[in-house]
PDB file of C-alpha atoms in Angstrom:
ATOM      1  CA  MET A   1      77.279 167.794  92.634  1.00 63.00           C
ATOM      2  CA  SER A   2      76.464 164.124  93.086  1.00 56.00           C
ATOM      3  CA  ASP A   3      78.219 160.801  92.885  1.00 58.00           C
ATOM      4  CA  THR A   4      77.589 157.118  93.413  1.00 45.00           C
ATOM      5  CA  ASN A   5      79.577 153.914  93.266  1.00 43.00           C
ATOM      6  CA  PRO A   6      77.343 151.574  91.180  1.00 42.00           C
ATOM      7  CA  PRO A   7      78.759 150.926  87.677  1.00 38.00           C
ATOM      8  CA  SER A   8      76.880 151.925  84.548  1.00 39.00           C
ATOM      9  CA  ASN A   9      75.640 148.396  83.939  1.00 41.00           C
ATOM     10  CA  VAL A  10      74.213 148.131  87.436  1.00 42.00           C
ATOM     11  CA  GLY A  11      70.606 147.988  86.227  1.00 45.00           C
ATOM     12  CA  ARG A  12      71.196 144.746  84.348  1.00 43.00           C
ATOM     13  CA  GLU A  13      72.979 143.206  87.326  1.00 48.00           C
ATOM     14  CA  LEU A  14      70.322 144.319  89.790  1.00 44.00           C
ATOM     15  CA  ARG A  15      67.464 142.778  87.837  1.00 45.00           C
ATOM     16  CA  GLY A  16      68.976 139.404  88.579  1.00 46.00           C
ATOM     17  CA  ARG A  17      69.122 140.164  92.317  1.00 54.00           C
ATOM     18  CA  ILE A  18      65.601 141.553  92.819  1.00 57.00           C
ATOM     19  CA  ASP A  19      62.886 139.055  93.747  1.00 60.00           C
ATOM     20  CA  THR A  20      59.437 140.451  92.944  1.00 62.00           C
ATOM     21  CA  SER A  21      57.654 137.289  94.083  1.00 64.00           C
ATOM     22  CA  LYS A  22      58.133 138.104  97.778  1.00 67.00           C
ATOM     23  CA  PRO A  23      57.166 141.239  99.705  1.00 62.00           C
ATOM     24  CA  HIS A  24      59.960 143.635 100.484  1.00 62.00           C
ATOM     25  CA  SER A  25      60.218 146.066 103.388  1.00 65.00           C
ATOM     26  CA  ALA A  26      61.313 149.069 101.298  1.00 65.00           C
ATOM     27  CA  ARG A  27      58.505 148.574  98.744  1.00 71.00           C
ATOM     28  CA  PHE A  28      56.002 147.796 101.518  1.00 62.00           C
ATOM     29  CA  TRP A  29      56.918 151.064 103.287  1.00 65.00           C
ATOM     30  CA  ASN A  30      56.858 152.934  99.981  1.00 70.00           C
ATOM     31  CA  TYR A  31      53.279 151.749  99.465  1.00 71.00           C
ATOM     32  CA  PHE A  32      52.274 153.036 102.897  1.00 69.00           C
ATOM     33  CA  VAL A  33      53.718 156.517 102.334  1.00 67.00           C
ATOM     34  CA  GLY A  34      52.032 156.893  98.953  1.00 68.00           C
ATOM     35  CA  GLY A  35      54.969 156.064  96.698  1.00 65.00           C
ATOM     36  CA  LYS A  36      54.851 154.243  93.370  1.00 64.00           C
ATOM     37  CA  ASP A  37      57.678 151.743  93.687  1.00 66.00           C
ATOM     38  CA  HIS A  38      55.894 148.573  94.798  1.00 66.00           C
ATOM     39  CA  TYR A  39      54.386 145.397  93.373  1.00 65.00           C
ATOM     40  CA  GLU A  40      51.164 143.501  93.866  1.00 71.00           C
ATOM     41  CA  VAL A  41      52.744 141.199  96.437  1.00 70.00           C
ATOM     42  CA  ASP A  42      53.751 144.252  98.517  1.00 71.00           C
ATOM     43  CA  ARG A  43      50.274 145.761  98.286  1.00 78.00           C
ATOM     44  CA  GLU A  44      48.641 142.452  99.223  1.00 74.00           C
ATOM     45  CA  VAL A  45      50.759 142.075 102.346  1.00 70.00           C
ATOM     46  CA  GLY A  46      50.352 145.766 103.111  1.00 69.00           C
ATOM     47  CA  ASP A  47      46.579 145.504 102.975  1.00 77.00           C
ATOM     48  CA  GLN A  48      46.622 142.404 105.179  1.00 74.00           C
ATOM     49  CA  ILE A  49      48.808 144.148 107.742  1.00 72.00           C
ATOM     50  CA  LYS A  50      46.581 147.242 107.679  1.00 73.00           C
ATOM     51  CA  GLU A  51      43.619 145.059 108.662  1.00 79.00           C
ATOM     52  CA  ILE A  52      45.557 143.879 111.708  1.00 75.00           C
ATOM     53  CA  CYS A  53      47.032 147.281 112.558  1.00 68.00           C
ATOM     54  CA  PRO A  54      45.419 150.207 110.714  1.00 72.00           C
ATOM     55  CA  GLY A  55      47.706 152.575 112.572  1.00 70.00           C
ATOM     56  CA  LEU A  56      50.769 151.261 110.751  1.00 78.00           C
ATOM     57  CA  VAL A  57      50.081 153.663 107.892  1.00 80.00           C
ATOM     58  CA  ASP A  58      50.231 156.513 110.412  1.00 87.00           C
ATOM     59  CA  VAL A  59      53.546 155.138 111.653  1.00 87.00           C
ATOM     60  CA  ALA A  60      54.974 155.267 108.129  1.00 85.00           C
ATOM     61  CA  VAL A  61      53.700 158.757 107.358  1.00 87.00           C
ATOM     62  CA  THR A  62      54.541 160.366 110.696  1.00 92.00           C
ATOM     63  CA  SER A  63      58.011 158.807 110.699  1.00 93.00           C
ATOM     64  CA  ARG A  64      58.626 160.483 107.352  1.00 90.00           C
ATOM     65  CA  HIS A  65      57.471 163.806 108.747  1.00 93.00           C
ATOM     66  CA  PHE A  66      59.750 163.286 111.767  1.00 96.00           C
ATOM     67  CA  LEU A  67      62.700 162.949 109.389  1.00 96.00           C
ATOM     68  CA  GLY A  68      61.869 166.319 107.856  1.00 95.00           C
ATOM     69  CA  ARG A  69      61.574 168.099 111.198  1.00 96.00           C
ATOM     70  CA  ALA A  70      64.786 166.539 112.523  1.00 98.00           C
ATOM     71  CA  VAL A  71      66.762 167.560 109.433  1.00 98.00           C
ATOM     72  CA  ARG A  72      65.352 171.102 109.506  1.00 97.00           C
ATOM     73  CA  TYR A  73      66.250 171.389 113.189  1.00 97.00           C
ATOM     74  CA  LEU A  74      69.788 170.131 112.637  1.00 98.00           C
ATOM     75  CA  ALA A  75      70.498 172.183 109.524  1.00 98.00           C
ATOM     76  CA  GLY A  76      68.617 175.289 110.613  1.00 97.00           C
ATOM     77  CA  GLU A  77      69.198 175.513 114.365  1.00 97.00           C
ATOM     78  CA  GLN A  78      72.372 173.493 114.912  1.00 98.00           C
ATOM     79  CA  GLY A  79      74.298 174.395 111.781  1.00 98.00           C
ATOM     80  CA  ILE A  80      74.835 170.789 110.726  1.00 98.00           C
ATOM     81  CA  ARG A  81      75.980 170.587 107.118  1.00 98.00           C
ATOM     82  CA  GLN A  82      76.690 166.864 106.810  1.00 98.00           C
ATOM     83  CA  PHE A  83      74.225 163.972 106.959  1.00 98.00           C
ATOM     84  CA  LEU A  84      74.907 160.226 106.901  1.00 98.00           C
ATOM     85  CA  ASP A  85      71.606 158.448 106.154  1.00 96.00           C
ATOM     86  CA  VAL A  86      71.988 154.706 106.824  1.00 96.00           C
ATOM     87  CA  GLY A  87      69.217 152.374 105.683  1.00 89.00           C
ATOM     88  CA  THR A  88      68.002 154.790 103.067  1.00 84.00           C
ATOM     89  CA  GLY A  89      64.958 152.983 101.715  1.00 77.00           C
ATOM     90  CA  LEU A  90      63.213 153.933  98.497  1.00 74.00           C
ATOM     91  CA  PRO A  91      63.087 157.604  97.500  1.00 74.00           C
ATOM     92  CA  THR A  92      59.822 159.441  98.112  1.00 75.00           C
ATOM     93  CA  ALA A  93      59.063 163.114  98.656  1.00 74.00           C
ATOM     94  CA  ASP A  94      61.331 165.173 100.913  1.00 87.00           C
ATOM     95  CA  ASN A  95      64.339 162.923 101.090  1.00 90.00           C
ATOM     96  CA  THR A  96      67.101 163.931 103.498  1.00 95.00           C
ATOM     97  CA  HIS A  97      69.132 165.864 100.912  1.00 95.00           C
ATOM     98  CA  GLU A  98      66.084 167.779  99.672  1.00 94.00           C
ATOM     99  CA  VAL A  99      65.117 168.928 103.169  1.00 96.00           C
ATOM    100  CA  ALA A 100      68.687 169.724 104.213  1.00 97.00           C
ATOM    101  CA  GLN A 101      69.601 171.654 101.080  1.00 97.00           C
ATOM    102  CA  ARG A 102      66.469 173.787 101.240  1.00 96.00           C
ATOM    103  CA  VAL A 103      67.799 175.051 104.550  1.00 97.00           C
ATOM    104  CA  ALA A 104      71.508 174.899 103.724  1.00 98.00           C
ATOM    105  CA  PRO A 105      72.325 174.638 100.003  1.00 98.00           C
ATOM    106  CA  ASP A 106      75.910 173.649 100.841  1.00 98.00           C
ATOM    107  CA  ALA A 107      74.847 170.569 102.824  1.00 98.00           C
ATOM    108  CA  ARG A 108      76.467 167.225 102.004  1.00 98.00           C
ATOM    109  CA  ILE A 109      74.475 164.006 102.261  1.00 97.00           C
ATOM    110  CA  VAL A 110      75.622 160.406 101.995  1.00 97.00           C
ATOM    111  CA  TYR A 111      72.997 157.688 101.628  1.00 94.00           C
ATOM    112  CA  VAL A 112      73.923 154.135 102.612  1.00 94.00           C
ATOM    113  CA  ASP A 113      72.065 150.934 101.716  1.00 87.00           C
ATOM    114  CA  ASN A 114      73.069 147.576 100.294  1.00 82.00           C
ATOM    115  CA  ASP A 115      69.624 146.528  99.113  1.00 75.00           C
ATOM    116  CA  PRO A 116      69.482 145.935  95.335  1.00 75.00           C
ATOM    117  CA  ILE A 117      65.980 147.417  95.153  1.00 74.00           C
ATOM    118  CA  VAL A 118      67.122 150.645  96.780  1.00 74.00           C
ATOM    119  CA  LEU A 119      70.291 150.679  94.684  1.00 78.00           C
ATOM    120  CA  ALA A 120      68.198 150.464  91.515  1.00 74.00           C
ATOM    121  CA  HIS A 121      66.519 153.742  92.492  1.00 73.00           C
ATOM    122  CA  ALA A 122      69.658 155.479  93.741  1.00 74.00           C
ATOM    123  CA  HIS A 123      69.687 157.911  90.814  1.00 72.00           C
ATOM    124  CA  ALA A 124      66.652 159.646  92.352  1.00 69.00           C
ATOM    125  CA  LEU A 125      68.716 160.386  95.460  1.00 71.00           C
ATOM    126  CA  LEU A 126      71.631 161.823  93.557  1.00 77.00           C
ATOM    127  CA  THR A 127      70.425 165.295  92.791  1.00 86.00           C
ATOM    128  CA  SER A 128      72.044 168.184  94.593  1.00 92.00           C
ATOM    129  CA  THR A 129      72.402 171.921  94.715  1.00 93.00           C
ATOM    130  CA  PRO A 130      75.554 173.210  93.005  1.00 95.00           C
ATOM    131  CA  GLU A 131      76.965 174.192  96.396  1.00 96.00           C
ATOM    132  CA  GLY A 132      76.243 170.851  98.072  1.00 96.00           C
ATOM    133  CA  ARG A 133      76.874 167.217  97.329  1.00 96.00           C
ATOM    134  CA  THR A 134      75.033 163.903  97.533  1.00 94.00           C
ATOM    135  CA  ALA A 135      76.407 160.378  97.279  1.00 94.00           C
ATOM    136  CA  TYR A 136      75.020 156.852  97.456  1.00 92.00           C
ATOM    137  CA  LEU A 137      77.071 154.000  98.929  1.00 94.00           C
ATOM    138  CA  ASP A 138      76.354 150.304  98.481  1.00 91.00           C
ATOM    139  CA  VAL A 139      77.684 149.273 101.904  1.00 93.00           C
ATOM    140  CA  ASP A 140      76.331 146.995 104.639  1.00 92.00           C
ATOM    141  CA  LEU A 141      75.099 148.397 107.973  1.00 94.00           C
ATOM    142  CA  TYR A 142      76.661 145.344 109.625  1.00 96.00           C
ATOM    143  CA  ASP A 143      80.114 146.717 108.774  1.00 97.00           C
ATOM    144  CA  PRO A 144      80.096 150.197 110.387  1.00 98.00           C
ATOM    145  CA  GLU A 145      83.793 150.760 109.830  1.00 98.00           C
ATOM    146  CA  ALA A 146      83.358 150.166 106.093  1.00 97.00           C
ATOM    147  CA  VAL A 147      80.423 152.603 106.099  1.00 97.00           C
ATOM    148  CA  LEU A 148      82.536 155.300 107.724  1.00 98.00           C
ATOM    149  CA  LYS A 149      85.530 154.664 105.480  1.00 98.00           C
ATOM    150  CA  ALA A 150      83.405 154.926 102.333  1.00 97.00           C
ATOM    151  CA  ALA A 151      81.501 157.993 103.577  1.00 98.00           C
ATOM    152  CA  ALA A 152      84.791 159.798 104.215  1.00 98.00           C
ATOM    153  CA  GLY A 153      85.069 160.258 100.477  1.00 97.00           C
ATOM    154  CA  THR A 154      82.242 162.807 100.667  1.00 97.00           C
ATOM    155  CA  LEU A 155      82.019 163.887 104.306  1.00 98.00           C
ATOM    156  CA  ASP A 156      84.625 165.681 106.422  1.00 98.00           C
ATOM    157  CA  PHE A 157      84.822 163.775 109.688  1.00 98.00           C
ATOM    158  CA  SER A 158      86.644 166.620 111.380  1.00 98.00           C
ATOM    159  CA  GLN A 159      83.295 168.450 111.339  1.00 98.00           C
ATOM    160  CA  PRO A 160      79.965 167.378 112.929  1.00 98.00           C
ATOM    161  CA  VAL A 161      77.809 164.850 111.106  1.00 98.00           C
ATOM    162  CA  ALA A 162      74.160 163.894 111.637  1.00 98.00           C
ATOM    163  CA  LEU A 163      73.757 160.103 111.608  1.00 98.00           C
ATOM    164  CA  MET A 164      70.232 159.204 110.475  1.00 98.00           C
ATOM    165  CA  ILE A 165      68.941 155.644 111.049  1.00 98.00           C
ATOM    166  CA  LEU A 166      65.187 155.608 110.543  1.00 95.00           C
ATOM    167  CA  ASN A 167      63.000 152.490 110.578  1.00 93.00           C
ATOM    168  CA  THR A 168      66.042 150.329 109.957  1.00 94.00           C
ATOM    169  CA  LEU A 169      67.318 148.899 113.241  1.00 97.00           C
ATOM    170  CA  GLY A 170      64.209 146.741 113.606  1.00 95.00           C
ATOM    171  CA  HIS A 171      65.709 144.538 110.892  1.00 92.00           C
ATOM    172  CA  VAL A 172      68.587 143.646 113.224  1.00 96.00           C
ATOM    173  CA  ALA A 173      67.264 140.635 115.124  1.00 95.00           C
ATOM    174  CA  ASP A 174      69.587 140.903 118.125  1.00 98.00           C
ATOM    175  CA  TYR A 175      69.066 144.076 120.133  1.00 98.00           C
ATOM    176  CA  ASP A 176      72.563 144.142 121.623  1.00 98.00           C
ATOM    177  CA  GLN A 177      73.980 143.855 118.131  1.00 98.00           C
ATOM    178  CA  ALA A 178      71.781 146.724 116.949  1.00 98.00           C
ATOM    179  CA  ARG A 179      73.018 148.922 119.812  1.00 98.00           C
ATOM    180  CA  GLY A 180      76.578 147.944 119.035  1.00 98.00           C
ATOM    181  CA  LEU A 181      76.219 148.973 115.394  1.00 98.00           C
ATOM    182  CA  VAL A 182      74.956 152.401 116.442  1.00 98.00           C
ATOM    183  CA  GLN A 183      77.786 152.821 118.937  1.00 98.00           C
ATOM    184  CA  ARG A 184      80.426 151.857 116.372  1.00 98.00           C
ATOM    185  CA  LEU A 185      79.066 154.354 113.852  1.00 98.00           C
ATOM    186  CA  MET A 186      78.889 157.156 116.418  1.00 98.00           C
ATOM    187  CA  ALA A 187      82.412 156.345 117.624  1.00 98.00           C
ATOM    188  CA  GLY A 188      83.730 157.413 114.236  1.00 98.00           C
ATOM    189  CA  LEU A 189      82.002 160.801 114.319  1.00 98.00           C
ATOM    190  CA  PRO A 190      83.395 163.937 116.007  1.00 98.00           C
ATOM    191  CA  SER A 191      82.062 165.869 118.974  1.00 98.00           C
ATOM    192  CA  GLY A 192      79.021 167.937 118.014  1.00 98.00           C
ATOM    193  CA  SER A 193      77.641 165.194 115.786  1.00 98.00           C
ATOM    194  CA  HIS A 194      74.030 164.096 116.245  1.00 98.00           C
ATOM    195  CA  LEU A 195      72.137 160.800 116.161  1.00 98.00           C
ATOM    196  CA  VAL A 196      68.589 160.600 114.767  1.00 98.00           C
ATOM    197  CA  ILE A 197      66.644 157.364 115.224  1.00 98.00           C
ATOM    198  CA  CYS A 198      63.032 156.304 115.017  1.00 97.00           C
ATOM    199  CA  ASP A 199      61.486 152.866 114.826  1.00 96.00           C
ATOM    200  CA  ALA A 200      58.144 151.132 115.170  1.00 95.00           C
ATOM    201  CA  THR A 201      57.564 149.989 118.748  1.00 97.00           C
ATOM    202  CA  ALA A 202      55.857 147.166 120.611  1.00 97.00           C
ATOM    203  CA  THR A 203      53.445 149.603 122.254  1.00 96.00           C
ATOM    204  CA  SER A 204      50.157 147.983 121.237  1.00 93.00           C
ATOM    205  CA  GLU A 205      48.829 144.477 120.740  1.00 94.00           C
ATOM    206  CA  GLU A 206      47.933 145.434 117.172  1.00 92.00           C
ATOM    207  CA  MET A 207      51.482 146.454 116.300  1.00 90.00           C
ATOM    208  CA  ILE A 208      52.936 143.306 117.839  1.00 94.00           C
ATOM    209  CA  ALA A 209      50.466 141.187 115.861  1.00 90.00           C
ATOM    210  CA  ALA A 210      51.234 143.130 112.675  1.00 85.00           C
ATOM    211  CA  SER A 211      54.970 142.555 113.154  1.00 88.00           C
ATOM    212  CA  GLU A 212      54.424 138.840 113.659  1.00 90.00           C
ATOM    213  CA  ALA A 213      52.271 138.634 110.524  1.00 84.00           C
ATOM    214  CA  TYR A 214      54.806 140.564 108.481  1.00 80.00           C
ATOM    215  CA  ASN A 215      57.635 138.343 109.677  1.00 84.00           C
ATOM    216  CA  THR A 216      55.856 135.256 108.332  1.00 83.00           C
ATOM    217  CA  SER A 217      55.159 136.832 104.920  1.00 77.00           C
ATOM    218  CA  GLY A 218      58.515 135.929 103.374  1.00 75.00           C
ATOM    219  CA  ALA A 219      59.925 139.428 103.729  1.00 75.00           C
ATOM    220  CA  VAL A 220      63.062 140.223 105.723  1.00 78.00           C
ATOM    221  CA  PRO A 221      61.786 140.246 109.348  1.00 88.00           C
ATOM    222  CA  TYR A 222      61.299 143.464 111.298  1.00 89.00           C
ATOM    223  CA  TYR A 223      61.275 143.283 115.095  1.00 95.00           C
ATOM    224  CA  VAL A 224      59.372 145.929 117.052  1.00 96.00           C
ATOM    225  CA  ARG A 225      60.982 146.875 120.362  1.00 97.00           C
ATOM    226  CA  ASP A 226      60.081 148.496 123.665  1.00 97.00           C
ATOM    227  CA  VAL A 227      60.442 152.243 124.102  1.00 98.00           C
ATOM    228  CA  GLU A 228      63.206 151.627 126.641  1.00 98.00           C
ATOM    229  CA  GLU A 229      65.161 149.766 123.982  1.00 98.00           C
ATOM    230  CA  ILE A 230      64.770 152.656 121.538  1.00 98.00           C
ATOM    231  CA  ALA A 231      66.102 154.944 124.275  1.00 98.00           C
ATOM    232  CA  GLY A 232      69.074 152.616 124.733  1.00 98.00           C
ATOM    233  CA  TYR A 233      70.403 153.539 121.305  1.00 98.00           C
ATOM    234  CA  PHE A 234      71.109 157.028 122.671  1.00 98.00           C
ATOM    235  CA  ASP A 235      73.106 155.949 125.731  1.00 98.00           C
ATOM    236  CA  GLY A 236      76.112 158.200 126.294  1.00 97.00           C
ATOM    237  CA  LEU A 237      74.665 161.037 124.215  1.00 98.00           C
ATOM    238  CA  SER A 238      72.860 164.236 125.230  1.00 98.00           C
ATOM    239  CA  LEU A 239      69.207 164.006 124.257  1.00 98.00           C
ATOM    240  CA  VAL A 240      67.607 167.008 122.600  1.00 98.00           C
ATOM    241  CA  ASP A 241      64.258 168.075 124.090  1.00 98.00           C
ATOM    242  CA  PRO A 242      61.666 166.595 124.215  1.00 97.00           C
ATOM    243  CA  GLY A 243      63.668 163.346 124.444  1.00 98.00           C
ATOM    244  CA  ILE A 244      62.347 159.979 123.253  1.00 98.00           C
ATOM    245  CA  VAL A 245      58.712 160.490 122.269  1.00 97.00           C
ATOM    246  CA  GLN A 246      56.102 159.310 119.801  1.00 96.00           C
ATOM    247  CA  VAL A 247      57.291 160.661 116.472  1.00 96.00           C
ATOM    248  CA  PRO A 248      54.451 163.194 115.925  1.00 94.00           C
ATOM    249  CA  GLU A 249      55.336 164.738 119.300  1.00 95.00           C
ATOM    250  CA  TRP A 250      58.954 165.480 118.406  1.00 96.00           C
ATOM    251  CA  ARG A 251      59.100 169.267 117.883  1.00 95.00           C
ATOM    252  CA  PRO A 252      56.003 169.681 115.703  1.00 92.00           C
ATOM    253  CA  ASP A 253      56.216 172.815 113.594  1.00 84.00           C
ATOM    254  CA  SER A 254      54.270 174.680 110.937  1.00 69.00           C
ATOM    255  CA  ARG A 255      56.883 174.436 108.176  1.00 73.00           C
ATOM    256  CA  GLY A 256      56.097 170.851 107.227  1.00 70.00           C
ATOM    257  CA  PRO A 257      53.040 168.573 107.024  1.00 72.00           C
ATOM    258  CA  ALA A 258      50.941 168.493 110.183  1.00 68.00           C
ATOM    259  CA  ASP A 259      50.269 165.133 111.836  1.00 76.00           C
ATOM    260  CA  SER A 260      46.647 165.132 112.991  1.00 66.00           C
ATOM    261  CA  VAL A 261      46.810 161.605 114.380  1.00 76.00           C
ATOM    262  CA  GLY A 262      46.514 160.224 117.855  1.00 77.00           C
ATOM    263  CA  ALA A 263      48.951 157.827 119.461  1.00 87.00           C
ATOM    264  CA  VAL A 264      51.267 155.976 117.100  1.00 94.00           C
ATOM    265  CA  ASP A 265      53.430 152.917 117.664  1.00 95.00           C
ATOM    266  CA  ALA A 266      56.670 154.637 116.723  1.00 96.00           C
ATOM    267  CA  TYR A 267      59.151 156.479 118.912  1.00 98.00           C
ATOM    268  CA  GLY A 268      62.192 158.491 118.061  1.00 98.00           C
ATOM    269  CA  GLY A 269      64.588 161.142 119.196  1.00 98.00           C
ATOM    270  CA  VAL A 270      67.657 163.213 118.461  1.00 98.00           C
ATOM    271  CA  ALA A 271      70.811 163.385 120.579  1.00 98.00           C
ATOM    272  CA  ARG A 272      74.170 165.174 120.476  1.00 98.00           C
ATOM    273  CA  LYS A 273      77.596 163.697 120.936  1.00 98.00           C
ATOM    274  CA  LEU A 274      79.457 165.750 123.523  1.00 97.00           C
TER     275      LEU A 274
END
């Protein structure tokens, strides 16, 4: 079963809101992970950024693999059956609902994004097993209470939920505000819920330079942060081993794609709400 809140004429409305003359973070990232939903302006900026920081492609790919491992761990080892994916981005292979429902066909997944480009592709996220359910919500991350209220139409907040926020918080310019958004979302989830976060990090001169170049391209800025700041998102929660690590190092397994890369400028982790 699947549902979404955009009306049937949403495609016509969205065309007026999508600017294809400027690079866009979701299309830019889609280009890096081998997707098809991008334009020449995204590829041009992507190629320029790759010259500055070739490892950014590895960041994109390994972050996607991290998502798969985290979802398999939560659904397979922790029995989580509900996922709230905030800052969805464009659909590619192995989206959250696909990974979760392979492990647990009855899993429920709610995707949240208010980007018109992502909304235009929401139909690709709205497949589901008969036993499970997927939904897409056009709601703003900056209003966590509205996110939770809307998600309650699909998710049962008396049962644990996995909150997924991947490669999204870098768009929030103020770090304290970003932490506050995470805390407000987690405050609405019950004990036994989990938080999954990864983001690009300011762990090399190349990544810092790439971020600065990207932020002058006309796209919505993305701010890379220190590893300690990534760890700060998990304050008050119980970190799952191995803690906050480079994303290829988080519980590598043989059930998904292997990451044969060296160091990457992206850290992430998973934590449980006690």
